[in-house]
Short mmCIF file of C-alpha atoms and ligand atoms in Angstrom, two decimals:
data_model
loop_
_atom_site.label_atom_id
_atom_site.label_comp_id
_atom_site.label_asym_id
_atom_site.label_seq_id
_atom_site.Cartn_x
_atom_site.Cartn_y
_atom_site.Cartn_z
CA MET B 1 20.70 -16.21 -2.94
CA ARG B 2 18.82 -14.51 -5.78
CA ALA B 3 17.53 -10.97 -5.49
CA ALA B 4 16.09 -8.20 -7.66
CA ARG B 5 18.40 -5.22 -7.33
CA PHE B 6 17.61 -1.64 -8.33
CA TYR B 7 20.66 0.01 -9.86
CA ASP B 8 19.06 2.97 -11.57
CA GLN B 9 16.07 4.00 -13.69
CA LYS B 10 15.17 1.08 -16.05
CA ASP B 11 18.04 -0.91 -14.63
CA ILE B 12 16.86 -3.70 -12.32
CA ARG B 13 18.99 -6.84 -12.28
CA ILE B 14 18.31 -10.32 -10.93
CA GLU B 15 21.56 -11.22 -9.24
CA ASP B 16 23.19 -13.62 -6.84
CA ILE B 17 24.05 -11.83 -3.59
CA ASP B 18 25.23 -12.90 -0.13
CA GLU B 19 22.61 -14.13 2.30
CA PRO B 20 21.77 -11.65 5.09
CA VAL B 21 23.31 -12.43 8.49
CA LEU B 22 21.16 -12.92 11.60
CA GLN B 23 21.81 -10.26 14.27
CA PRO B 24 20.68 -9.93 17.88
CA GLY B 25 17.10 -8.68 18.03
CA THR B 26 16.21 -9.81 14.49
CA GLY B 27 14.42 -12.62 12.74
CA ALA B 28 15.51 -14.40 9.56
CA ILE B 29 12.69 -14.93 7.07
CA ASP B 30 12.38 -17.10 3.95
CA VAL B 31 10.28 -14.91 1.67
CA ALA B 32 7.19 -16.67 0.29
CA TRP B 33 5.54 -14.01 -1.85
CA CYS B 34 6.20 -10.34 -2.62
CA GLY B 35 3.80 -7.94 -4.34
CA ILE B 36 4.81 -5.40 -6.98
CA CYS B 37 3.65 -1.91 -6.04
CA GLY B 38 3.03 1.28 -8.00
CA THR B 39 5.94 2.74 -6.03
CA ASP B 40 8.27 0.11 -7.50
CA LEU B 41 7.05 1.07 -10.99
CA HIS B 42 7.73 4.75 -10.25
CA GLU B 43 11.27 3.85 -9.17
CA TYR B 44 11.75 1.85 -12.36
CA LEU B 45 10.32 4.49 -14.73
CA GLU B 46 11.22 7.78 -13.03
CA GLY B 47 13.47 6.88 -10.09
CA PRO B 48 15.44 6.83 -7.98
CA ILE B 49 12.82 8.46 -5.69
CA PHE B 50 12.80 6.56 -2.37
CA VAL B 51 15.92 4.60 -3.34
CA PRO B 52 19.08 6.46 -2.23
CA PRO B 53 21.05 7.09 -5.45
CA ALA B 54 24.51 5.52 -5.75
CA GLY B 55 26.99 7.51 -3.65
CA HIS B 56 24.24 9.08 -1.46
CA PRO B 57 23.72 6.62 1.39
CA HIS B 58 20.50 6.76 3.36
CA PRO B 59 21.15 8.31 6.80
CA ILE B 60 19.64 5.39 8.67
CA SER B 61 20.34 2.31 6.51
CA GLY B 62 23.70 3.63 5.30
CA GLU B 63 22.97 2.08 1.92
CA SER B 64 22.58 3.42 -1.59
CA ALA B 65 21.84 1.84 -5.00
CA PRO B 66 22.07 -0.99 -5.82
CA VAL B 67 19.46 -2.03 -3.26
CA THR B 68 17.14 -5.06 -3.16
CA LEU B 69 13.53 -4.18 -4.08
CA GLY B 70 10.22 -5.40 -2.60
CA HIS B 71 8.30 -4.05 0.40
CA GLU B 72 5.02 -6.04 0.25
CA PHE B 73 5.96 -9.52 1.41
CA SER B 74 5.19 -12.54 3.54
CA GLY B 75 7.34 -15.44 4.64
CA THR B 76 8.35 -17.96 7.28
CA ILE B 77 10.71 -17.46 10.21
CA THR B 78 13.80 -19.67 9.86
CA ALA B 79 15.96 -18.38 12.74
CA LEU B 80 15.75 -15.91 15.58
CA GLY B 81 18.52 -13.66 16.87
CA GLU B 82 19.58 -13.34 20.47
CA GLY B 83 16.90 -11.83 22.68
CA VAL B 84 13.93 -12.62 20.43
CA THR B 85 11.72 -14.89 22.49
CA ASP B 86 8.18 -14.05 21.36
CA LEU B 87 8.35 -15.51 17.83
CA GLU B 88 8.88 -19.08 16.71
CA VAL B 89 10.87 -20.74 13.97
CA GLY B 90 8.35 -22.00 11.39
CA GLU B 91 5.86 -19.20 12.13
CA ASN B 92 4.38 -17.34 9.17
CA VAL B 93 4.75 -13.56 9.25
CA VAL B 94 4.53 -10.30 7.33
CA VAL B 95 6.88 -7.38 7.67
CA GLU B 96 5.92 -3.77 8.32
CA PRO B 97 8.63 -2.55 6.02
CA TYR B 98 10.02 0.55 7.73
CA ILE B 99 13.49 1.91 8.01
CA ILE B 100 13.28 4.11 11.12
CA ALA B 101 16.03 5.27 13.49
CA ASP B 102 16.65 2.85 16.38
CA ASP B 103 15.90 5.47 19.05
CA VAL B 104 12.40 6.24 17.74
CA ASP B 105 9.58 4.84 19.97
CA THR B 106 7.59 2.46 17.80
CA SER B 107 5.15 1.31 20.47
CA GLN B 108 1.37 1.29 19.84
CA GLY B 109 -0.06 4.73 19.10
CA GLN B 110 3.27 6.50 18.51
CA PRO B 111 3.59 8.48 15.24
CA TYR B 112 6.84 6.70 14.34
CA HIS B 113 5.98 6.75 10.62
CA LEU B 114 6.44 10.53 10.68
CA SER B 115 9.94 10.39 12.17
CA LYS B 116 12.92 12.01 10.43
CA ASP B 117 14.42 10.16 7.43
CA MET B 118 11.77 7.42 7.46
CA ASN B 119 12.18 5.11 4.46
CA PHE B 120 11.06 1.61 3.50
CA ILE B 121 12.77 -1.79 3.53
CA GLY B 122 12.92 -2.80 -0.12
CA LEU B 123 13.50 0.79 -1.29
CA GLY B 124 15.92 2.47 1.10
CA GLY B 125 18.05 -0.61 1.87
CA ARG B 126 18.00 -3.42 4.47
CA GLY B 127 17.15 -6.08 1.88
CA GLY B 128 13.75 -6.61 0.31
CA GLY B 129 10.96 -9.05 -0.42
CA LEU B 130 12.13 -9.61 -4.01
CA SER B 131 14.85 -11.92 -2.71
CA GLU B 132 14.88 -15.38 -1.22
CA LYS B 133 15.75 -14.33 2.34
CA ILE B 134 15.71 -11.28 4.54
CA VAL B 135 16.70 -10.45 8.13
CA VAL B 136 14.41 -7.93 9.88
CA GLN B 137 14.34 -6.23 13.30
CA ARG B 138 11.81 -7.89 15.64
CA ARG B 139 9.66 -4.77 15.92
CA TRP B 140 8.65 -4.95 12.24
CA VAL B 141 7.66 -8.62 12.22
CA HIS B 142 3.93 -9.46 12.55
CA PRO B 143 2.69 -13.05 12.91
CA ILE B 144 -0.24 -13.92 10.59
CA GLY B 145 -1.46 -17.22 11.99
CA GLU B 146 -3.32 -19.27 9.39
CA ILE B 147 -3.62 -16.58 6.69
CA PRO B 148 -2.34 -18.07 3.41
CA LEU B 149 1.11 -16.66 2.52
CA ASP B 150 0.08 -15.53 -0.97
CA GLU B 151 -2.79 -13.40 0.37
CA ALA B 152 -0.57 -12.12 3.16
CA ALA B 153 1.66 -10.38 0.63
CA LEU B 154 -1.24 -7.89 0.27
CA ILE B 155 -1.39 -7.00 3.95
CA GLU B 156 1.08 -4.14 3.46
CA PRO B 157 -1.05 -2.21 0.94
CA LEU B 158 -4.16 -3.16 2.90
CA SER B 159 -2.55 -1.50 5.92
CA VAL B 160 -2.26 1.68 3.86
CA GLY B 161 -6.04 1.51 3.42
CA HIS B 162 -6.48 0.81 7.13
CA HIS B 163 -4.44 3.81 8.11
CA ALA B 164 -6.46 5.99 5.71
CA PHE B 165 -9.62 4.68 7.40
CA VAL B 166 -8.21 5.48 10.85
CA ARG B 167 -7.21 8.95 9.71
CA SER B 168 -10.75 9.59 8.43
CA GLY B 169 -12.29 8.94 11.84
CA ALA B 170 -15.13 7.15 9.99
CA LYS B 171 -17.53 4.93 11.94
CA ALA B 172 -19.69 1.94 11.05
CA GLY B 173 -22.96 3.04 9.48
CA GLN B 174 -21.44 6.07 7.75
CA VAL B 175 -21.09 6.65 4.02
CA ALA B 176 -17.77 6.81 2.14
CA ILE B 177 -16.91 7.83 -1.41
CA VAL B 178 -13.61 6.55 -2.80
CA GLY B 179 -12.17 8.34 -5.86
CA GLY B 180 -10.10 5.89 -7.99
CA ALA B 181 -10.18 2.10 -7.91
CA GLY B 182 -6.55 1.20 -8.44
CA PRO B 183 -4.96 -1.17 -5.91
CA ILE B 184 -4.99 1.48 -3.19
CA GLY B 185 -8.60 2.62 -3.79
CA LEU B 186 -9.83 -0.97 -3.91
CA LEU B 187 -8.04 -2.03 -0.75
CA THR B 188 -9.12 1.15 1.07
CA ALA B 189 -12.69 0.35 0.03
CA ALA B 190 -12.22 -3.21 1.31
CA VAL B 191 -11.30 -1.89 4.75
CA LEU B 192 -14.21 0.60 4.76
CA LYS B 193 -16.69 -2.12 3.80
CA ALA B 194 -15.29 -4.51 6.42
CA GLU B 195 -15.62 -1.74 9.03
CA GLY B 196 -19.34 -1.41 8.29
CA LEU B 197 -19.50 1.65 6.06
CA THR B 198 -21.57 2.07 2.92
CA VAL B 199 -18.99 2.47 0.15
CA TYR B 200 -19.31 4.25 -3.19
CA ILE B 201 -16.50 4.22 -5.73
CA SER B 202 -15.87 6.49 -8.69
CA GLU B 203 -13.69 5.02 -11.46
CA LEU B 204 -13.18 5.50 -15.19
CA SER B 205 -11.68 2.22 -16.36
CA GLU B 206 -14.07 -0.55 -17.35
CA ALA B 207 -11.81 -3.29 -15.99
CA ARG B 208 -11.42 -1.56 -12.66
CA LYS B 209 -15.14 -0.78 -12.34
CA ALA B 210 -15.72 -4.50 -12.92
CA LYS B 211 -13.12 -5.36 -10.29
CA ALA B 212 -14.75 -3.05 -7.78
CA ARG B 213 -18.07 -4.76 -8.39
CA GLU B 214 -16.86 -8.35 -8.47
CA THR B 215 -14.82 -8.00 -5.25
CA GLY B 216 -17.86 -6.63 -3.46
CA VAL B 217 -15.94 -3.74 -1.91
CA ALA B 218 -18.43 -1.15 -3.20
CA ASP B 219 -22.17 -0.79 -2.72
CA GLN B 220 -22.27 1.23 -5.95
CA VAL B 221 -19.69 2.03 -8.62
CA PHE B 222 -20.02 5.28 -10.55
CA ASP B 223 -18.42 6.41 -13.80
CA PRO B 224 -17.91 10.21 -13.88
CA ARG B 225 -18.64 10.18 -17.62
CA GLU B 226 -22.17 8.90 -16.96
CA GLY B 227 -23.29 11.73 -14.75
CA ASP B 228 -22.15 13.88 -11.85
CA VAL B 229 -20.85 11.60 -9.14
CA ALA B 230 -21.44 14.12 -6.31
CA ASP B 231 -25.10 14.44 -7.41
CA LYS B 232 -25.49 10.65 -7.26
CA VAL B 233 -23.91 10.48 -3.80
CA ARG B 234 -26.26 13.22 -2.58
CA GLU B 235 -29.26 11.43 -4.11
CA LEU B 236 -28.34 8.25 -2.25
CA THR B 237 -27.84 10.06 1.07
CA GLY B 238 -31.08 12.03 1.20
CA GLY B 239 -29.36 15.19 -0.07
CA ARG B 240 -26.75 15.15 2.63
CA GLY B 241 -23.56 13.90 1.01
CA ALA B 242 -20.96 11.33 2.11
CA ASP B 243 -19.44 11.51 5.59
CA VAL B 244 -15.94 10.75 4.31
CA GLY B 245 -14.10 10.84 0.99
CA PHE B 246 -10.84 9.21 -0.05
CA GLU B 247 -8.67 10.57 -2.84
CA CYS B 248 -6.89 7.58 -4.43
CA SER B 249 -6.33 8.74 -8.03
CA SER B 250 -3.97 11.75 -7.95
CA VAL B 251 -6.30 13.41 -10.43
CA PRO B 252 -7.46 17.00 -9.64
CA VAL B 253 -11.04 16.51 -10.90
CA VAL B 254 -11.43 13.63 -8.45
CA LEU B 255 -10.40 15.82 -5.51
CA ASP B 256 -12.88 18.39 -6.80
CA MET B 257 -15.64 15.76 -6.98
CA LEU B 258 -14.90 14.74 -3.40
CA LEU B 259 -15.20 18.35 -2.19
CA ASP B 260 -18.70 18.32 -3.77
CA ALA B 261 -19.65 14.83 -2.64
CA VAL B 262 -18.87 15.00 1.10
CA ARG B 263 -21.37 16.57 3.46
CA PRO B 264 -20.78 19.85 5.30
CA ALA B 265 -18.24 19.21 8.13
CA GLY B 266 -17.23 16.02 6.31
CA THR B 267 -13.68 14.71 5.97
CA ILE B 268 -11.54 13.99 2.93
CA VAL B 269 -8.45 11.83 3.32
CA ASN B 270 -5.89 12.36 0.61
CA VAL B 271 -4.14 9.05 0.02
CA SER B 272 -2.49 9.96 -3.29
CA ILE B 273 1.13 10.93 -3.49
CA TRP B 274 0.89 13.64 -6.08
CA GLY B 275 3.57 13.99 -8.75
CA HIS B 276 2.49 17.60 -9.29
CA LYS B 277 0.88 20.27 -7.10
CA PRO B 278 -2.91 20.07 -7.54
CA GLN B 279 -5.27 23.01 -7.31
CA VAL B 280 -7.61 22.71 -4.36
CA ASP B 281 -10.94 24.52 -4.55
CA MET B 282 -10.48 26.28 -1.20
CA PRO B 283 -13.82 28.16 -1.25
CA LYS B 284 -15.60 24.77 -1.34
CA LEU B 285 -13.48 23.53 1.53
CA VAL B 286 -14.05 26.69 3.59
CA LEU B 287 -17.79 27.06 3.05
CA LYS B 288 -18.47 23.45 3.98
CA GLU B 289 -15.89 23.34 6.80
CA ILE B 290 -14.33 20.23 5.21
CA ASP B 291 -11.36 18.60 6.92
CA LEU B 292 -8.74 17.62 4.31
CA ARG B 293 -6.18 15.22 5.77
CA GLY B 294 -3.06 13.44 4.67
CA THR B 295 -2.15 9.82 5.36
CA ILE B 296 1.18 8.10 4.82
CA GLY B 297 1.92 4.43 5.22
CA TYR B 298 0.75 2.94 8.51
CA ALA B 299 1.55 3.09 12.19
CA SER B 300 0.33 0.39 14.57
CA ASP B 301 -2.13 -0.61 11.83
CA HIS B 302 -0.77 -4.07 11.08
CA PRO B 303 -2.39 -6.02 13.98
CA ASP B 304 -5.91 -4.71 13.20
CA THR B 305 -5.37 -5.18 9.44
CA ILE B 306 -4.20 -8.77 9.96
CA GLU B 307 -7.28 -9.41 12.13
CA LEU B 308 -9.61 -8.17 9.37
CA VAL B 309 -8.10 -10.81 7.05
CA ARG B 310 -7.74 -13.59 9.65
CA SER B 311 -11.39 -13.23 10.67
CA GLY B 312 -12.53 -13.51 7.03
CA LYS B 313 -13.96 -9.99 6.86
CA ILE B 314 -11.60 -9.31 3.96
CA ASP B 315 -10.76 -11.92 1.32
CA LEU B 316 -7.45 -10.80 -0.25
CA SER B 317 -7.36 -13.67 -2.77
CA LYS B 318 -9.74 -11.68 -5.02
CA PHE B 319 -7.12 -8.98 -5.52
CA ILE B 320 -4.31 -11.27 -6.73
CA THR B 321 -4.28 -11.02 -10.55
CA GLY B 322 -0.94 -12.64 -11.39
CA ARG B 323 1.73 -14.93 -9.96
CA ILE B 324 5.23 -14.99 -11.38
CA GLY B 325 8.81 -16.06 -10.60
CA LEU B 326 11.71 -13.69 -10.00
CA ASP B 327 13.16 -14.17 -13.51
CA GLU B 328 9.89 -12.88 -14.98
CA LEU B 329 9.86 -9.76 -12.80
CA ILE B 330 10.32 -7.33 -15.66
CA SER B 331 8.71 -9.21 -18.56
CA GLN B 332 5.61 -10.53 -16.74
CA GLY B 333 5.52 -8.12 -13.79
CA PHE B 334 6.65 -4.57 -14.46
CA ASP B 335 5.86 -4.63 -18.19
CA GLN B 336 2.35 -6.02 -17.50
CA LEU B 337 1.69 -3.32 -14.92
CA ILE B 338 3.00 -0.59 -17.24
CA ASN B 339 1.18 -1.75 -20.39
CA ASN B 340 -1.80 -3.68 -19.09
CA ASN B 341 -2.32 -1.97 -15.74
CA GLU B 342 -6.13 -1.80 -15.81
CA HIS B 343 -6.46 -5.57 -15.76
CA HIS B 344 -4.29 -6.00 -12.71
CA VAL B 345 -4.63 -5.30 -9.04
CA LYS B 346 -1.67 -7.19 -7.54
CA ILE B 347 0.95 -9.33 -9.23
CA ILE B 348 2.84 -11.35 -6.66
CA VAL B 349 6.31 -12.79 -7.09
CA ASP B 350 7.75 -16.05 -5.75
CA PRO B 351 11.46 -15.21 -5.33
CA ARG B 352 12.36 -18.92 -5.37
CA ALA B 353 10.61 -19.72 -8.66
N1 LIG I 1 -0.37 7.57 1.29
C1 LIG I 1 0.23 6.43 1.17
O1 LIG I 1 0.79 5.92 2.16
C2 LIG I 1 0.24 5.72 -0.15
C3 LIG I 1 0.75 4.39 -0.23
C4 LIG I 1 0.75 3.76 -1.48
C5 LIG I 1 0.29 4.45 -2.59
N2 LIG I 1 -0.14 5.75 -2.47
C6 LIG I 1 -0.67 6.53 -3.61
O2 LIG I 1 -2.01 6.22 -3.82
C7 LIG I 1 -2.36 6.58 -5.15
C8 LIG I 1 -3.16 5.43 -5.79
O3 LIG I 1 -2.30 4.32 -5.99
P1 LIG I 1 -2.73 3.17 -7.01
O4 LIG I 1 -1.56 2.22 -7.09
O5 LIG I 1 -4.07 2.62 -6.66
O6 LIG I 1 -2.82 4.05 -8.35
P2 LIG I 1 -3.49 3.78 -9.76
O7 LIG I 1 -2.94 4.79 -10.68
O8 LIG I 1 -3.35 2.34 -10.12
O9 LIG I 1 -5.05 4.07 -9.53
C9 LIG I 1 -5.67 5.28 -9.76
C10 LIG I 1 -7.06 5.02 -10.32
O10 LIG I 1 -7.75 6.26 -10.48
C11 LIG I 1 -8.56 6.16 -11.64
N3 LIG I 1 -8.95 7.46 -12.14
C12 LIG I 1 -8.24 8.31 -12.93
N4 LIG I 1 -8.99 9.40 -13.23
C13 LIG I 1 -10.18 9.24 -12.64
C14 LIG I 1 -11.35 10.03 -12.59
N5 LIG I 1 -11.43 11.20 -13.25
N6 LIG I 1 -12.37 9.58 -11.89
C15 LIG I 1 -12.32 8.39 -11.26
N7 LIG I 1 -11.21 7.61 -11.25
C16 LIG I 1 -10.17 8.03 -11.94
C17 LIG I 1 -7.70 5.39 -12.59
O11 LIG I 1 -8.46 4.80 -13.65
C18 LIG I 1 -7.05 4.36 -11.68
O12 LIG I 1 -7.80 3.16 -11.67
C19 LIG I 1 -1.04 6.89 -5.87
O13 LIG I 1 -0.90 8.29 -5.91
C20 LIG I 1 -0.02 6.29 -4.95
O14 LIG I 1 1.24 6.94 -5.05
C21 LIG I 1 -0.18 6.34 -1.26
ZN1 LIG I 2 3.72 -0.47 -1.83
#
């Protein structure tokens, strides 16, 4: 079968590799669509980061480069291993793409995503969505019912937004300010809107401001060059400020804006994975008793995220900005996202095309 394999920085090859073998406790999946993520771009441009470099096998997967890429994917079950009785051949699914030690409890509510040596399918080994087929442990497979398979490829990044929402403790009726409207900021905003919050977004890029408006994920979109965003948020909240803020830009001035824009005793969830250590204005945090929290990936978020899409509260089709085949991965996928990033939210790949 064909697969996109990461060898090293700027060295991704489309190759023919052996098909994965069904094992007890697993499901075999024909991949339908796989999204390209900012993380994949970082691996390509600056990596290996999550990918275990050649000669340094990951402690759980036992694999190192070359590895198959792709962690945002949907597909159809084609076979079930011994002991898997609660899925059906022909059922459409998404994968929660974790590589986590077998003895870690992954039941509802457990913080399994924080376990030692956690990595991701499609980065740390165990195959990936940028290939025709994959075999995955039962615990990571989530049925999606009637959700179209192309939209379902976006459930993984949407789950990142859902986990950020859960981490914030925000409730329906509250006000949120999201800093940065890239794929993660937009999908976080989509969850917040679907959960009944009033959502404000701050973004610089014209194309992304337009996307935030046209997808309906924001009640208002602000440009920090057109006036102080925190002032605007306060104006709209009777002087109080937002209940929750989400840092989705990895830009220090955005974190600073959020410290100004949230109300006293408000919460800021930092979603960004920073490439450098940012300065945090601690006096602002202290004097307003702001809670600044991290969020990574998802844990038991997939069922609720899938339900938001299945019920029609979130329409993921609006966030798909390109569809390509595997052979075009670099020319029409990575290169587009590197050079024409502002005009894209998600490019999805059909590994069979
Ligand atoms: N915590 C997690 O589990 C998790 C998962 C996936 C991605 N991430 C991280 O989330 C972050 C966002 O990801 P992305 O793919 O959306 O990134 P992105 O770079 O596409 O988006 C960032 C956005 O911020 C905007 N921005 C820049 N400066 C700004 C400013 N001064 N004011 C307002 N907006 C500004 C940019 O124009 C851009 O649209 C990244 O750091 C990524 O690594 C975290
Ligand atoms: Zn991703």
